[in-house]
Coordinates of C-alpha atoms in Angstrom, one line a residue:
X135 CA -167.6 -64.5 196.2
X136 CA -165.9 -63.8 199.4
X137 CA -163.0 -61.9 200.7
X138 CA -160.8 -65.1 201.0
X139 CA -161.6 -65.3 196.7
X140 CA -160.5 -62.1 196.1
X141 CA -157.3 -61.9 198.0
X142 CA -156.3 -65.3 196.4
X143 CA -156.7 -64.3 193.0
X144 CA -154.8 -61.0 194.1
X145 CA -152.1 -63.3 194.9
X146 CA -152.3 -65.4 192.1
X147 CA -152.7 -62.4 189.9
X148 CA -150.1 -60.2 191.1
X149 CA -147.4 -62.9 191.6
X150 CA -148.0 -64.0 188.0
X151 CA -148.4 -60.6 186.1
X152 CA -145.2 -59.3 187.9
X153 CA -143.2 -62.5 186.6
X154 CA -144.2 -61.9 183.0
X155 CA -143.5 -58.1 183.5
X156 CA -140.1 -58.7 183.8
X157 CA -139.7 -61.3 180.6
X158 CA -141.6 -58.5 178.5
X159 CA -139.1 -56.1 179.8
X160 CA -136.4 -58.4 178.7
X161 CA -137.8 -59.8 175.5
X162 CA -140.0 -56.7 173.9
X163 CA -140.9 -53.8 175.6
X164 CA -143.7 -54.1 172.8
X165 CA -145.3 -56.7 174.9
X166 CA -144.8 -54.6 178.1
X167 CA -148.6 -53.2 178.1
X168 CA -149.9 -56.6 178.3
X169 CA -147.3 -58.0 180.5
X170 CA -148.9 -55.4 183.0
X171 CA -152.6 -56.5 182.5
X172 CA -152.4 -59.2 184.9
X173 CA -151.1 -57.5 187.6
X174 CA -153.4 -54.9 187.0
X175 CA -156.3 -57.7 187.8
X176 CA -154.6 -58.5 190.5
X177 CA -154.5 -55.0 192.4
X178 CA -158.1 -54.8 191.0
X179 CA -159.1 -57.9 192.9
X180 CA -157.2 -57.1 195.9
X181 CA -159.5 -54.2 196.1
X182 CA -162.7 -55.9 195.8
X183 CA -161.3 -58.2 198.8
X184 CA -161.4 -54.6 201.4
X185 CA -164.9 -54.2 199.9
X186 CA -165.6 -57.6 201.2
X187 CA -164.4 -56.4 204.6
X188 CA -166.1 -53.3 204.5
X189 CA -169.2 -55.0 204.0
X190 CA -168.9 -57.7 206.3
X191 CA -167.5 -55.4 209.2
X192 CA -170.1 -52.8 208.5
X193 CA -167.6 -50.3 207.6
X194 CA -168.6 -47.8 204.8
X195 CA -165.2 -45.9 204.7
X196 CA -163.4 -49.3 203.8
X197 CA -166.5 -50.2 201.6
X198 CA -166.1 -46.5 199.6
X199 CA -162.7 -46.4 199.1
X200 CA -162.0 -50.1 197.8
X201 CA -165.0 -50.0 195.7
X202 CA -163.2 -46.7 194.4
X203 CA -160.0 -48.9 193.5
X204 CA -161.9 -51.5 192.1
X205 CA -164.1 -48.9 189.9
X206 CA -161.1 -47.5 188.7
X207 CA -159.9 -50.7 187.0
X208 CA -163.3 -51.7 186.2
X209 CA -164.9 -48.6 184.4
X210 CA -161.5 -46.5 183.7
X211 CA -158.7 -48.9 183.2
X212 CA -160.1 -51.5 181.0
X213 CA -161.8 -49.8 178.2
X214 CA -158.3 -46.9 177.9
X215 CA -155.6 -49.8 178.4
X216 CA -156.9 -52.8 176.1
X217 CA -156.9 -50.6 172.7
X218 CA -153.3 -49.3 173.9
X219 CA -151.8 -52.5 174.1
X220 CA -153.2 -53.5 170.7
X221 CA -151.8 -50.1 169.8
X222 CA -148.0 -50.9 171.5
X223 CA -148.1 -53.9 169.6
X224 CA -149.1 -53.2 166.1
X225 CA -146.6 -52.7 163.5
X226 CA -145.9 -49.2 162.6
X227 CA -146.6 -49.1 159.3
X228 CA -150.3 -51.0 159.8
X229 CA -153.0 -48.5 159.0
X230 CA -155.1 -50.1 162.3
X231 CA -152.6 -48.1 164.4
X232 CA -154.4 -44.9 164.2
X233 CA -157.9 -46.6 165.0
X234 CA -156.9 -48.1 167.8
X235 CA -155.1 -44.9 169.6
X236 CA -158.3 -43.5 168.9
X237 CA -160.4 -45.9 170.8
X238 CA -158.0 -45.7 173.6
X239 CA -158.8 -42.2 173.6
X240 CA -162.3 -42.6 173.2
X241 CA -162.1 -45.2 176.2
X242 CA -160.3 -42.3 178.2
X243 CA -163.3 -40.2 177.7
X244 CA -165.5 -43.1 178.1
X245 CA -164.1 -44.1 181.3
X246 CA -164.0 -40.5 183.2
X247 CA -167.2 -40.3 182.4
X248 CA -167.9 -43.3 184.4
X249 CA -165.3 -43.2 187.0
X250 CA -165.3 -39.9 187.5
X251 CA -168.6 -38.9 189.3
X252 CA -168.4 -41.6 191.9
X253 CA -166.1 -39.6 193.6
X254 CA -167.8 -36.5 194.1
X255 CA -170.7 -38.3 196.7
X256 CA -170.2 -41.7 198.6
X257 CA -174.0 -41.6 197.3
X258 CA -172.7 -42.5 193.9
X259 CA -171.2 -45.8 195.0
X260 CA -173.7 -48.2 195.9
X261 CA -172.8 -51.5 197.0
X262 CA -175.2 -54.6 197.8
X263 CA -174.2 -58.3 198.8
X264 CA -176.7 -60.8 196.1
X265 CA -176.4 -64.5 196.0
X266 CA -173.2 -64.2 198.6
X267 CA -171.8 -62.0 195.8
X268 CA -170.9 -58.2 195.7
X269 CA -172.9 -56.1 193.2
X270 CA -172.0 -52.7 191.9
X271 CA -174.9 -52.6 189.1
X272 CA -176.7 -49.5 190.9
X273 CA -173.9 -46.7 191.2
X274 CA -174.1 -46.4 186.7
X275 CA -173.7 -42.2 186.8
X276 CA -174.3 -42.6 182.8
X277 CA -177.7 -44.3 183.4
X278 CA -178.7 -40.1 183.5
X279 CA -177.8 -40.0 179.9
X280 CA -178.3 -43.2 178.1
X281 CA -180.1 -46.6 178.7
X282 CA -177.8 -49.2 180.5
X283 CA -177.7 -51.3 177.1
X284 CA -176.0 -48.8 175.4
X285 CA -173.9 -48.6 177.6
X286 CA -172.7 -52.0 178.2
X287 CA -172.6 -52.0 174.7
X288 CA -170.2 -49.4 174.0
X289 CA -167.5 -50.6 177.4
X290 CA -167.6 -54.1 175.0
X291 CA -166.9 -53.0 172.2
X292 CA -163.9 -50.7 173.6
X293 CA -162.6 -54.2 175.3
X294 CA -163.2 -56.8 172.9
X295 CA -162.9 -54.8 169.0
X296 CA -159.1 -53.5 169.0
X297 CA -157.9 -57.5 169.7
X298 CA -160.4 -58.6 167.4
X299 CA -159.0 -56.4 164.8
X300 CA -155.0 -56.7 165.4
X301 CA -152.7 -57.7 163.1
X302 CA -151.7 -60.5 165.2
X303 CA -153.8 -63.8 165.2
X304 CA -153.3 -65.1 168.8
X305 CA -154.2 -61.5 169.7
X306 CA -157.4 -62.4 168.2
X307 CA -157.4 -65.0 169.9
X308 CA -157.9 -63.3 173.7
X309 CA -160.2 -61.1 171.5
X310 CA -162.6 -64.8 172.0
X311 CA -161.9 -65.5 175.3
X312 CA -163.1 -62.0 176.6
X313 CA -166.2 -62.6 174.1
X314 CA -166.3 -66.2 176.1
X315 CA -166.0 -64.2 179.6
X316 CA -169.3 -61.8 178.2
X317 CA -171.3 -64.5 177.3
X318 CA -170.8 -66.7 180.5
X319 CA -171.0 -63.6 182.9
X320 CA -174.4 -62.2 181.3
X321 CA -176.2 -65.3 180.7
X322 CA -175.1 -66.9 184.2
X323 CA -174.1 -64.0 186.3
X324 CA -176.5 -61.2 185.9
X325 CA -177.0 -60.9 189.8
X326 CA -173.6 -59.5 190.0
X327 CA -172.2 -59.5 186.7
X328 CA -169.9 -56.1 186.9
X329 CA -168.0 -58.3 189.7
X330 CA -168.0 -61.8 188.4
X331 CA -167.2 -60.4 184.9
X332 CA -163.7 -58.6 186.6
X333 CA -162.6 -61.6 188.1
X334 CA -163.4 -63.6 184.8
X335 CA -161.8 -61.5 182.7
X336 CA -158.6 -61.1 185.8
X337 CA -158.0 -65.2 185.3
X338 CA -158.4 -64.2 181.1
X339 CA -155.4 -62.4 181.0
X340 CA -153.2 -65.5 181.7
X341 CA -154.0 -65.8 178.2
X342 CA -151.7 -62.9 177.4
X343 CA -149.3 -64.5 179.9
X344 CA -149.3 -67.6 177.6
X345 CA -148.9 -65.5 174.2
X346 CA -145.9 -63.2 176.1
X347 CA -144.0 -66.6 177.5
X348 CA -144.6 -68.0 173.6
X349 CA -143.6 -65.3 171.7
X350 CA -146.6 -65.7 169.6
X351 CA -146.1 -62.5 167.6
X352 CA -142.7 -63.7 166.4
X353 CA -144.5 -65.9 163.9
X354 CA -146.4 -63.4 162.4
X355 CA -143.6 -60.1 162.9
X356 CA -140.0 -61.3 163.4
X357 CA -138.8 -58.0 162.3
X358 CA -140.3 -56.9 165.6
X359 CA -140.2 -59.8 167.5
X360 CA -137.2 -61.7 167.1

């Protein structure tokens, strides 16, 4: 919504996911992959704040390059480093374990192919101000090979399946509140709904925060978690 917004959840973010860092390093290095989530949110939103100033001060360098950084969380990150942690955290002997390293690699291919092109032309990174809000909804490179739905559809999935399917329940959990952050950001937020929908889903992961600081998988796993 502004600059201002994005550096304070930055802040808020950052400050946050580096305190839970260190209890996951402490407690489980199992819940280190999530632990990181929130922090990376915050380096994600502190990007879209220089986009802010790149649009505001009419610069298009500043513009490129922190819509790059935000990009790289948003179609790259996200869809590799959700199934991982779900992976990280299952038991060993679960037979989910091999499904979910292989969405993470389908996400990796998934995600270069989305990332990836922006880079080779500033042309590729289109970015508008609608409704006082930044929208990135023009700069799709796979719109040249499949309909935006589809799409959408599969970067979901990738997000919102590997939690939905862990062996742990308040995983599943988070699995609902990023189904809750989809719902709210298409039916209220289509104008900009790629940037709404990362700072929604930024302020989700204090939910992992919450399950880290709990040791919620100690109920279910205490051979892993004690």
């Amino acid at each position: 919504m502004s600059a201002g917004v994005s550096f304070a959840a930055s802040v808020f973010l950052g400050v946050g996911g580096s305190a839970i860092t260190r209890i996951a390093w402490r407690r489980n290095l199992r819940y280190l992959p999530l632990a990181l989530m929130p922090l990376f949110a915050g380096i994600q939103q502190f990007s879209e704040g220089y986009v802010w100033l790149g649009m505001t001060g009419e610069n298009p360098i500043t513009v490129f390059f922190g819509a790059m950084g935000f990009m790289f969380f948003t179609w790259f990150m996200w869809p590799v480093w959700i199934p991982f942690c779900v992976f990280v955290l299952e038991p060993d002997d679960s037979r989910r374990k091999p499904w979910f390293l292989a969405l993470s690699l389908t996400g990796l291919l998934f995600g270069l192919l989305l990332y990836i092109p922006h880079g080779f032309t500033s042309d590729m990174v289109v970015v508008e101000i609608i409704n006082n809000s930044l929208a990135y909804e023009k700069s799709m490179w796979l719109d040249f090979m499949m309909p935006r739905w589809l799409t959408n559809t599969i970067y979901v999935a990738l997000i919102i399946i590997p939690p939905a399917l862990s062996h742990y329940r308040h995983v599943h959990h988070f699995a609902l509140t990023l189904v809750a952050v989809v719902v709210v950001d298409f039916a209220l937020l289509q104008f900009a709904y790629i940037s709404f929908f990362c700072l929604l889903a930024g302020l989700a992961t204090l939910h992992l925060v919450y399950i880290i600081l709990t040791n919620k998988c100690a109920q279910e796993c205490p051979e892993l978690f004690p």
